[in-house]
mmCIF file of C-alpha atoms and ligand atoms in Angstrom:
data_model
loop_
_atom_site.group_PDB
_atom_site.id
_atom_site.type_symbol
_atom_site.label_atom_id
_atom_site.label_comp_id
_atom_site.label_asym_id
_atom_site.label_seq_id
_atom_site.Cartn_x
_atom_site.Cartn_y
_atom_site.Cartn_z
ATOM 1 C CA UNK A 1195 217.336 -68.691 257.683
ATOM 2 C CA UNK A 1196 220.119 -66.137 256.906
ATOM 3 C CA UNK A 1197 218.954 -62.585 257.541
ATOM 4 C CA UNK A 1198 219.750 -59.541 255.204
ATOM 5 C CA UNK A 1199 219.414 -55.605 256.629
ATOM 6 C CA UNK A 1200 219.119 -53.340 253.285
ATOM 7 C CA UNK A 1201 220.071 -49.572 254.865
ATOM 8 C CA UNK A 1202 218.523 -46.717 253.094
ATOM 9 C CA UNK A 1203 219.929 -43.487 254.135
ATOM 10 C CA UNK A 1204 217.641 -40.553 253.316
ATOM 11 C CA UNK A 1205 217.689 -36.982 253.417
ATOM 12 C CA UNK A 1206 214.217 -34.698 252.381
ATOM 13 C CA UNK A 1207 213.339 -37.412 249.760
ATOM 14 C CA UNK A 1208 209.245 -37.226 250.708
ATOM 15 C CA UNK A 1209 208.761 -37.490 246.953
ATOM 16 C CA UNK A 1210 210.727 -41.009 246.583
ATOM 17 C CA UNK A 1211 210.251 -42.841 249.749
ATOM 18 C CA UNK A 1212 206.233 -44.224 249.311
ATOM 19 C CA UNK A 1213 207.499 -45.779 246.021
ATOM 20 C CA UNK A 1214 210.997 -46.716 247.402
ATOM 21 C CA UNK A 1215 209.151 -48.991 250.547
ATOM 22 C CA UNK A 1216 206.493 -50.642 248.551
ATOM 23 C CA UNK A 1217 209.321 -51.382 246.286
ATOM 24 C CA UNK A 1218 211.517 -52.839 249.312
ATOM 25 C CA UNK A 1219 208.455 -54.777 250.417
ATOM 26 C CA UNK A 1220 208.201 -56.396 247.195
ATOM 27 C CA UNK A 1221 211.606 -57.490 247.384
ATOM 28 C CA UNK A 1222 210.847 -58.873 250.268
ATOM 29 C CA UNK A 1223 208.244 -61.324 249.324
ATOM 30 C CA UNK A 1224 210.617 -62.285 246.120
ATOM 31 C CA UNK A 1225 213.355 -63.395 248.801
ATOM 32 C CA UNK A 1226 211.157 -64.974 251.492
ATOM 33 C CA UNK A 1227 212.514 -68.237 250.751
ATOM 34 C CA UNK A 1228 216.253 -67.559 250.861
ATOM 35 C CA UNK A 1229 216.720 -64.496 253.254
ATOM 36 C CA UNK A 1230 215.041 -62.989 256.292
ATOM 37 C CA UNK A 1231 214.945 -59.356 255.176
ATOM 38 C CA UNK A 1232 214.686 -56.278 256.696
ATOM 39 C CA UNK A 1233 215.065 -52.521 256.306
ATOM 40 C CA UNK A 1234 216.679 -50.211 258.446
ATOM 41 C CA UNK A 1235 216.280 -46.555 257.086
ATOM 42 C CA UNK A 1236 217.921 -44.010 258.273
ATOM 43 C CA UNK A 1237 216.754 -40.228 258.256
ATOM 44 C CA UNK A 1238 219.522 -37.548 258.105
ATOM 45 C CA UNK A 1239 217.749 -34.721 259.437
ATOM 46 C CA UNK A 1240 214.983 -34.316 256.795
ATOM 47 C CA UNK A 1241 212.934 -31.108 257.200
ATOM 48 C CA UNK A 1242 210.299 -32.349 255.009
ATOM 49 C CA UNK A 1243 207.579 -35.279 255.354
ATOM 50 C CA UNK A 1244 209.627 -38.327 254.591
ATOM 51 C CA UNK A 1245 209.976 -39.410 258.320
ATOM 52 C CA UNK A 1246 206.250 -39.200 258.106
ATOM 53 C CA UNK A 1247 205.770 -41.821 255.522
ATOM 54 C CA UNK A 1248 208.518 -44.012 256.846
ATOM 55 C CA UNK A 1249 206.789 -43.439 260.532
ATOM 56 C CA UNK A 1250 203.692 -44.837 258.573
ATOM 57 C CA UNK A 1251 205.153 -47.806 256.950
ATOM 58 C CA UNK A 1252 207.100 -48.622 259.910
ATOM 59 C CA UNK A 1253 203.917 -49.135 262.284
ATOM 60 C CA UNK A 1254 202.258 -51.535 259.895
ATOM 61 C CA UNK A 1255 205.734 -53.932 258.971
ATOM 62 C CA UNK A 1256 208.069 -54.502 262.031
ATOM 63 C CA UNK A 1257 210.495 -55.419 258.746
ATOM 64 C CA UNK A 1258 210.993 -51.601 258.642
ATOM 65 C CA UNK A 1259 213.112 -50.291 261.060
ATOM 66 C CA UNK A 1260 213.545 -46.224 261.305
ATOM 67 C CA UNK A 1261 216.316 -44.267 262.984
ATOM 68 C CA UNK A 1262 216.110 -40.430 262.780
ATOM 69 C CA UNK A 1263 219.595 -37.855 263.180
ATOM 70 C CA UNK A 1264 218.785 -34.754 265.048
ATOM 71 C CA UNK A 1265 220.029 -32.458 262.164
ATOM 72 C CA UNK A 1266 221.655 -33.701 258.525
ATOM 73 C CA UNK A 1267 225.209 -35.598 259.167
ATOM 74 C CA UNK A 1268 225.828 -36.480 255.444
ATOM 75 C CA UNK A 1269 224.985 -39.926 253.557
ATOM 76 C CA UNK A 1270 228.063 -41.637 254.728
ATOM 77 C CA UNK A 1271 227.451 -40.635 258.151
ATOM 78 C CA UNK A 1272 223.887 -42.023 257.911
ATOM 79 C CA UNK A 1273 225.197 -44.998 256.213
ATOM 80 C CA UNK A 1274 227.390 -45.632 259.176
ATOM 81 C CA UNK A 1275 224.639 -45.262 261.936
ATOM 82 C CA UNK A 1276 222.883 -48.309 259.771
ATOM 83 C CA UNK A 1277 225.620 -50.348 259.786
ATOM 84 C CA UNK A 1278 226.041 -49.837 263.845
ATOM 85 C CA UNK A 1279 222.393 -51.443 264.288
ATOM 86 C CA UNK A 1280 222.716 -54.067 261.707
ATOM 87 C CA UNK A 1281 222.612 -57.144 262.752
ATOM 88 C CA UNK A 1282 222.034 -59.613 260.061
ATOM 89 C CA UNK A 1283 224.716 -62.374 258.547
ATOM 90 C CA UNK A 1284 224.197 -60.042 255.252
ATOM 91 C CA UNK A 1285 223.896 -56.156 254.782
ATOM 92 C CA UNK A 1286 223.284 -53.823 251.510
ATOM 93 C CA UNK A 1287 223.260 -50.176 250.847
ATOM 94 C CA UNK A 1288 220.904 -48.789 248.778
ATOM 95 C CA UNK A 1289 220.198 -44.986 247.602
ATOM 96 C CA UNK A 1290 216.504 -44.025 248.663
ATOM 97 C CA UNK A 1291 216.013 -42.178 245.154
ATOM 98 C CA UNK A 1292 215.519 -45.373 243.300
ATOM 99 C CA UNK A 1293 218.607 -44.655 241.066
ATOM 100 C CA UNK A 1294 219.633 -48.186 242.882
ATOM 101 C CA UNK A 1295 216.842 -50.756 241.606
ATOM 102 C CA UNK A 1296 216.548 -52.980 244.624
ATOM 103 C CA UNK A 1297 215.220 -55.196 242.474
ATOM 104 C CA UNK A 1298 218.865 -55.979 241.444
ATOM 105 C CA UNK A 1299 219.647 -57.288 245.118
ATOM 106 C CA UNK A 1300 218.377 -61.039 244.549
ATOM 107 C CA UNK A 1301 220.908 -60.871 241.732
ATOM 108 C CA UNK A 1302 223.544 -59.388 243.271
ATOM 109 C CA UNK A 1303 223.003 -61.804 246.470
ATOM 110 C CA UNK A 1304 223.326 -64.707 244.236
ATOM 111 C CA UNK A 1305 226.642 -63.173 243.016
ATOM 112 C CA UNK A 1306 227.987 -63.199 246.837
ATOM 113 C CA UNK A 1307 227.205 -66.500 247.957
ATOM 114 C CA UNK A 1308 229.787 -67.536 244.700
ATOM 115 C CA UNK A 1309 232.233 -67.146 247.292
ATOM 116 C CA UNK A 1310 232.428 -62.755 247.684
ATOM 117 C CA UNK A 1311 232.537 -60.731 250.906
ATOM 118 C CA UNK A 1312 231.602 -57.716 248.696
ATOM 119 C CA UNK A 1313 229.625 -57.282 245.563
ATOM 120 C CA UNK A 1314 229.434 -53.492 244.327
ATOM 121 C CA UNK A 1315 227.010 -52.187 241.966
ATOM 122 C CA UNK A 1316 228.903 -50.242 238.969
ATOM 123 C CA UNK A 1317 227.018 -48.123 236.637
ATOM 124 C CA UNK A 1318 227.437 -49.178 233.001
ATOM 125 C CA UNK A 1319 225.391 -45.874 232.485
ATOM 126 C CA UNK A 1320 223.768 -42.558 233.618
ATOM 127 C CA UNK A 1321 220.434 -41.888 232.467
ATOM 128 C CA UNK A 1322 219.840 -38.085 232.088
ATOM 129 C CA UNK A 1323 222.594 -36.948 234.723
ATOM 130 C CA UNK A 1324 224.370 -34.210 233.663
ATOM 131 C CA UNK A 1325 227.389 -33.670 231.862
ATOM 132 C CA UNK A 1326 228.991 -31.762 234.518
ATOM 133 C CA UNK A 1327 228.081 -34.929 237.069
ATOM 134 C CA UNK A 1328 229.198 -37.261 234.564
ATOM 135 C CA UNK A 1329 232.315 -35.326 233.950
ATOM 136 C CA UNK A 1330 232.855 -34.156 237.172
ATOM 137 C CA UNK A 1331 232.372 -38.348 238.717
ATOM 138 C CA UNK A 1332 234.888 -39.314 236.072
ATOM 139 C CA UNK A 1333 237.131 -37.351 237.207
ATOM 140 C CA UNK A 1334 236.449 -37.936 240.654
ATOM 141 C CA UNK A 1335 237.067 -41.685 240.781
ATOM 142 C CA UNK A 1336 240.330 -41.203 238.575
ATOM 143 C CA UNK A 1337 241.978 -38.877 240.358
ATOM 144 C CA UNK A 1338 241.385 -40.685 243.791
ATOM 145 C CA UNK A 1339 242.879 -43.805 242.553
ATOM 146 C CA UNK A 1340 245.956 -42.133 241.109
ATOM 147 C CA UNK A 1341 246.875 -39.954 244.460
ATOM 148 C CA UNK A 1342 245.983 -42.946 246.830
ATOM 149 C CA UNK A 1343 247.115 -46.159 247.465
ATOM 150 C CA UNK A 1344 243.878 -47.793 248.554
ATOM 151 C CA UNK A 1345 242.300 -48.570 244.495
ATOM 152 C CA UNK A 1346 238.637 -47.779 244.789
ATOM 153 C CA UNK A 1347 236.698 -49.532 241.774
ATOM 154 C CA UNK A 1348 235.681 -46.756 239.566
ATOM 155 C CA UNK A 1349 231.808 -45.337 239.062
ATOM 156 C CA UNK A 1350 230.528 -47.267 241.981
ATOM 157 C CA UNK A 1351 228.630 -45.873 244.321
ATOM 158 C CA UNK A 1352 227.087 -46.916 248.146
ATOM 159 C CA UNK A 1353 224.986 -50.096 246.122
ATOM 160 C CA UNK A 1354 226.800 -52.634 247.317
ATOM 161 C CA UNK A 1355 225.935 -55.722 249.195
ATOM 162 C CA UNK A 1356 228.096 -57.468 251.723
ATOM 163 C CA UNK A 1357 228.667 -60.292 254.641
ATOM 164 C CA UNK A 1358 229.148 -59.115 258.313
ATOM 165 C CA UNK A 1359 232.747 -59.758 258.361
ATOM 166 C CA UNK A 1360 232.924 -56.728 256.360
ATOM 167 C CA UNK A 1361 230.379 -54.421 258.253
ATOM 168 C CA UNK A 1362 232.287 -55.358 261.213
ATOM 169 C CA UNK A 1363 235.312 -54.338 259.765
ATOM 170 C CA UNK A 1364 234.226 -51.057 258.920
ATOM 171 C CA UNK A 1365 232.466 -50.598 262.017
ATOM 172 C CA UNK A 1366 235.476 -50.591 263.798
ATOM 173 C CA UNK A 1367 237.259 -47.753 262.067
ATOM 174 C CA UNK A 1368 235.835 -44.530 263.467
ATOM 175 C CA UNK A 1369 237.536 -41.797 262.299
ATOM 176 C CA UNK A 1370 235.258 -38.772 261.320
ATOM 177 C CA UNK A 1371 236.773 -37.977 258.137
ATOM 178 C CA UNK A 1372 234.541 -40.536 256.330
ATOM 179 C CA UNK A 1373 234.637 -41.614 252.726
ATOM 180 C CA UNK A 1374 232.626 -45.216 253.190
ATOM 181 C CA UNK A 1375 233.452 -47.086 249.639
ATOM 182 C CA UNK A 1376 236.974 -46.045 250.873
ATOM 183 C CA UNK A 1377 237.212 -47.203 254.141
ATOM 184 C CA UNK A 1378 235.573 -50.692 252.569
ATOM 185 C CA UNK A 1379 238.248 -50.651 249.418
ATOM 186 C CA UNK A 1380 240.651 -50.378 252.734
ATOM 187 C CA UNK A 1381 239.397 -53.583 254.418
ATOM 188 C CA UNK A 1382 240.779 -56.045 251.238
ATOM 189 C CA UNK A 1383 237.550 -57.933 251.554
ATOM 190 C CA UNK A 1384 237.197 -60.028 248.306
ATOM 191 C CA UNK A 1385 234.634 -57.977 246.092
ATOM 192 C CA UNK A 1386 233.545 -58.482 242.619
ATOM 193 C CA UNK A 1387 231.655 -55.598 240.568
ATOM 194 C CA UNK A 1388 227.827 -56.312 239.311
ATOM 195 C CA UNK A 1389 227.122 -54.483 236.101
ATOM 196 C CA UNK A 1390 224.212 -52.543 236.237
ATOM 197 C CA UNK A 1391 222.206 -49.308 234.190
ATOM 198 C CA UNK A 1392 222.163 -46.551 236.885
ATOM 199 C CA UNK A 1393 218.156 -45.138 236.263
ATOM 200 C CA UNK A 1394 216.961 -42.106 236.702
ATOM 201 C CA UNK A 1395 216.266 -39.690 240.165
ATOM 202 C CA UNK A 1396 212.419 -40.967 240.540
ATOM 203 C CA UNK A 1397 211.781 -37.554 241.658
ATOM 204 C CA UNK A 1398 212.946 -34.251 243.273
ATOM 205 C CA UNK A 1399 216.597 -33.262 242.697
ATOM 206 C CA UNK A 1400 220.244 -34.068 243.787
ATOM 207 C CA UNK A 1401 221.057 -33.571 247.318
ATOM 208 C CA UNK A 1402 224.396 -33.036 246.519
ATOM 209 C CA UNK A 1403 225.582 -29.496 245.345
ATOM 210 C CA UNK A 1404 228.768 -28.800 242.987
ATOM 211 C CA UNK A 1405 230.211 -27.490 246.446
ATOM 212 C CA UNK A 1406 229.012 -30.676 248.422
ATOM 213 C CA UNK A 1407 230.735 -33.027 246.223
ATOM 214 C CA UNK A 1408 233.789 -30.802 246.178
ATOM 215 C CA UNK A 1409 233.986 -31.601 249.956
ATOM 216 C CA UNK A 1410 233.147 -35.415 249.382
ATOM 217 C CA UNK A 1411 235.573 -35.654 247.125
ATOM 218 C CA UNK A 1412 238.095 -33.933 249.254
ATOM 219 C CA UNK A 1413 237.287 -36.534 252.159
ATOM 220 C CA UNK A 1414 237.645 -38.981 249.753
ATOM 221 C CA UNK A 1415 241.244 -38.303 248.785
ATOM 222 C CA UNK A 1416 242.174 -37.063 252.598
ATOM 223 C CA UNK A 1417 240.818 -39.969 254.164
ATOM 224 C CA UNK A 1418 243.250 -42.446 252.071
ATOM 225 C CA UNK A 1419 245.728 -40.802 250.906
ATOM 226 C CA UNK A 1420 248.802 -39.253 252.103
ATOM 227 C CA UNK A 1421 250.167 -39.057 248.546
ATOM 228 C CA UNK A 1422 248.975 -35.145 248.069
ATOM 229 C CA UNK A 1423 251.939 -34.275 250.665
ATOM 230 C CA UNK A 1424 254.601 -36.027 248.363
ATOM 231 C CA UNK A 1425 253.843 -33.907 245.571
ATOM 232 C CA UNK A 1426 254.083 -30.839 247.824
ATOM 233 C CA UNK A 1427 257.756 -32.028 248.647
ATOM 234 C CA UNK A 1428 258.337 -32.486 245.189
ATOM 235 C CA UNK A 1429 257.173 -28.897 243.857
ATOM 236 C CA UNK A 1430 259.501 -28.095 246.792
ATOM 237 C CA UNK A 1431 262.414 -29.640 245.396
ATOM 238 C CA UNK A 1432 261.393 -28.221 241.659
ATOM 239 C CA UNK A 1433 261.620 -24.669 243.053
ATOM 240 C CA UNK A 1434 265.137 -25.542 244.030
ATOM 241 C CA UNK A 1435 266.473 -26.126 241.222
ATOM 242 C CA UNK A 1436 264.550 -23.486 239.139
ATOM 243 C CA UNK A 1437 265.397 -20.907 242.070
ATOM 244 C CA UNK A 1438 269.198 -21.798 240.601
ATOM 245 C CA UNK A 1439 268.399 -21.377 237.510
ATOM 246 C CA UNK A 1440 266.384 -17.980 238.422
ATOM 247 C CA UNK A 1441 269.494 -16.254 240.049
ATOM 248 C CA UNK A 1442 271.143 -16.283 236.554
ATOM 249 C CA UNK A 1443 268.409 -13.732 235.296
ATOM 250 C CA UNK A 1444 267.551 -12.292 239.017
ATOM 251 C CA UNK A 1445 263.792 -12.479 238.497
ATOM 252 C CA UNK A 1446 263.995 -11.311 242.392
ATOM 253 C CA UNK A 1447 260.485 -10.162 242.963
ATOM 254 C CA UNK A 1448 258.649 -13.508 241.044
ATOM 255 C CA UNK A 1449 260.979 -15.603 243.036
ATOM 256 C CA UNK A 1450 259.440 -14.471 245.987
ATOM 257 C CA UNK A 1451 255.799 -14.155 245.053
ATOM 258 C CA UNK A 1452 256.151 -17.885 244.114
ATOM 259 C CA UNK A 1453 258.139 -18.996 246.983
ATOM 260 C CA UNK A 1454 255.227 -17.592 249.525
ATOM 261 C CA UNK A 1455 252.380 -18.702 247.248
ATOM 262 C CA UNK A 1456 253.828 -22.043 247.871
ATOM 263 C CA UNK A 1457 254.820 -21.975 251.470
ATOM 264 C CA UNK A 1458 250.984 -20.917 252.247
ATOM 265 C CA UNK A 1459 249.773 -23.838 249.795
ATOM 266 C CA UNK A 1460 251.677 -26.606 252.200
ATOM 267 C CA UNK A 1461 250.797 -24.916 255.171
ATOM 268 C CA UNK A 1462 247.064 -24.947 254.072
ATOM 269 C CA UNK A 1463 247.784 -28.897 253.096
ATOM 270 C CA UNK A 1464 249.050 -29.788 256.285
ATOM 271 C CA UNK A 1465 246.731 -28.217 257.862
ATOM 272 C CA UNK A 1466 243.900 -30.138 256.681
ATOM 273 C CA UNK A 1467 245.507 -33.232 258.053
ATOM 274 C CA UNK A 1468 245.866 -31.537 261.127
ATOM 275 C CA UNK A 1469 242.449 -30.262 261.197
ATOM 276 C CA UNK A 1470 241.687 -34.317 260.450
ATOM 277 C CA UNK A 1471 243.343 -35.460 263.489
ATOM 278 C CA UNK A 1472 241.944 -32.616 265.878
ATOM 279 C CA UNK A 1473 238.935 -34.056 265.042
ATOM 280 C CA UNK A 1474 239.425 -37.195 265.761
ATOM 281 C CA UNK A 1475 241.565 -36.412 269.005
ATOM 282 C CA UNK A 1476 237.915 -34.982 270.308
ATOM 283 C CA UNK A 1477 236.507 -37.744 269.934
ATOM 284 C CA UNK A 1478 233.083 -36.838 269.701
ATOM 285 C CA UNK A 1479 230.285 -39.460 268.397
ATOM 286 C CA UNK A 1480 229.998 -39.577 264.810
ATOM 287 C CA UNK A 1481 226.316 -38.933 264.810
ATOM 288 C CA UNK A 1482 223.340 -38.009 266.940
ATOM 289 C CA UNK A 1483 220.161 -40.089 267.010
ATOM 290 C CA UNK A 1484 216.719 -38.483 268.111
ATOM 291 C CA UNK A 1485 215.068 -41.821 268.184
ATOM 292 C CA UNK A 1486 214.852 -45.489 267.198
ATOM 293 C CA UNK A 1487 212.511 -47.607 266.102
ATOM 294 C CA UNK A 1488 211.406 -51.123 265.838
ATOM 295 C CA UNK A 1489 215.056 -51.641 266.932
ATOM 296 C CA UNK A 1490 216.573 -52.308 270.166
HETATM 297 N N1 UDP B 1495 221.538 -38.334 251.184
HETATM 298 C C1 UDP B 1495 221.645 -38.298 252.591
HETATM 299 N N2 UDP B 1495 222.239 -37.201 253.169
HETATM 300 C C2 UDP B 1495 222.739 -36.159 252.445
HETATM 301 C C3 UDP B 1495 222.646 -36.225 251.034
HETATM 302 C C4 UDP B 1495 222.044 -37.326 250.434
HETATM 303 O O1 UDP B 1495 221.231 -39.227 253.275
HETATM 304 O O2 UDP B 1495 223.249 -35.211 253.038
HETATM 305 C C5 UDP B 1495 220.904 -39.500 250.551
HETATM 306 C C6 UDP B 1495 219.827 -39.159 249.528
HETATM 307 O O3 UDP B 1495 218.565 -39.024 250.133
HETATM 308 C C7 UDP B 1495 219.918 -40.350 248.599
HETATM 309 C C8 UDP B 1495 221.388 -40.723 248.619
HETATM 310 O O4 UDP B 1495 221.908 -40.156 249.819
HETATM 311 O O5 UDP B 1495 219.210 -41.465 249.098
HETATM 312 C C9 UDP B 1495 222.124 -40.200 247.410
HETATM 313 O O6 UDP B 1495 221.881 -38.808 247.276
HETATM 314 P P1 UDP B 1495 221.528 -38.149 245.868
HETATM 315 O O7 UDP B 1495 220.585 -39.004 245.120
HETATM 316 O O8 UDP B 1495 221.091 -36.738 246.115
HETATM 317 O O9 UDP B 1495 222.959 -38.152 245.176
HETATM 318 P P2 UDP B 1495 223.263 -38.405 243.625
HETATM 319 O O10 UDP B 1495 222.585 -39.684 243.251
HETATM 320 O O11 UDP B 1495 222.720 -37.230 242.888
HETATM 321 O O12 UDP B 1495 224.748 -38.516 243.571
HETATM 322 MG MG1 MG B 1496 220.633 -40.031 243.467
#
């Protein structure tokens, strides 16, 4: 029988995760006859009793497999050290707040044996998120795809299930500057979206701060897309020709304020790439890992 790992990342979500596993158990008995399915969740540095529960579960179903990060890495980061211990001829991502039903998975399984490396979940809608997130992931997903070359398909998150050719893929790439649903959009795997109602948090709050998706978002765009640089060259080449036009009227002191605000600007731009590839020059491992288990 084909075997399917479904990786949970999780981070302080003590609230969700009893409900999340005997969820992911059920799903388990619904696709008994067509998949061999486990569950490899993956703590990133919870402070709070999650790893507990998990700890439970895993003792009593060998299905659930647990690896725990010495501190909190980020979701993709988790995601990633999931994807290094998977094993199976399938593998899906899966939120651990239940805002992914994993009751969509059979579906979405079916979907992917039509002939698909990838099948992403998109959200047709978001119950009760805010209008800032709502506004704020618009944005996000349009601006990406107009400054890189890579197109990501819009509103999708980590849901997403997919065949080994593609985890392998992605485990190979391991720079540190990680946007996932990037770095899978980069692989050209066939993929095909799967329509689905987003639900609600089932408890607790967002992990992610206005600040923290800031910084996701500006992974997202550094990590594919050199196209930010361009435009830098072309405000460049703008200021030329307005600096002519400037020396008619001698505006000399605005010429100048403008001319350094933009020289620090690029320098601050280039040196994010830089600080990009100093990072990956080091070399260090992506992630830490306190301990494993019911995994070799
Ligand atoms: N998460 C994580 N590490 C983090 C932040 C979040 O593993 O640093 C997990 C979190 O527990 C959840 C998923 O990533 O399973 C998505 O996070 P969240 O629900 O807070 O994001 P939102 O749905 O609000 O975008
Ligand atoms: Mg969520």
């Amino acid at each position: 029988m084909k075997t399917l790992d479904i990786i949970v990342p999780f981070y302080n979500e003590e609230e969700c995760i009893e409900k999340l596993l005997t969820r992911l158990l059920a799903l388990k008995e619904v696709l008994s006859e067509t998949l061999d399915v486990n569950f490899i969740l993956v703590d990133d540095g919870s402070s709070d009793n999650s790893v507990l529960f998990v700890n439970n579960y895993a003792e009593k179903h060998k299905c659930i497999k647990l690896i725990t990060f010495t501190r909190n890495f980020g979701q993709d980061i988790a995601v990633t050290a999931g994807l290094d211990y998977s094993t199976g001829d399938y593998v899906a991502i899966i939120d651990s707040d239940l805002q992914d039903p994993p009751e969509l998975i059979p579906a979405m399984y079916e979907k992917l044996a039509e002939g698909y490396d990838i099948v992403y979940a998109k959200r047709i809608e978001r119950k009760s998120e805010t209008l800032f997130k709502k506004l704020t992931a618009y944005g996000f997903y349009r601006v990406i795809n107009l400054l890189s070359e890579i197109k990501m398909p819009p509103d999708t998150g980590n849901f997403r299930i997919m065949t080994a050719k593609v985890r392998k893929t992605v485990n190979a790439m391991k720079e540190h500057q990680r946007f996932l649903r990037g770095l899978i959009a980069w692989s050209g795997f066939k993929s095909v979206p799967y329509y689905y109602n987003r639900d609600e948090r089932e408890a607790g709050k967002t992990k992610y701060s206005a600040l923290k998706m800031f910084k996701l978002a500006l992974t997202g765009i550094f990590s594919l897309s050199y196209r930010l640089l361009d435009l830098v060259w072309g405000i460049a080449g703008l200021l030329i020709i307005l600096s002519f036009v400037a020396a008619i009227y001698n505006p000399v002191i605005s010429a100048i304020l403008f001319c350094s605000a933009l020289q620090i600007a690029a320098i601050g731009l280039v040196g994010m790439y830089i600080a990009g590839i100093s990072q990956d020059t080091k070399a260090r491992p992506l992630y830490v890992i306190d301990k494993v288990i019911n995994l070799n």
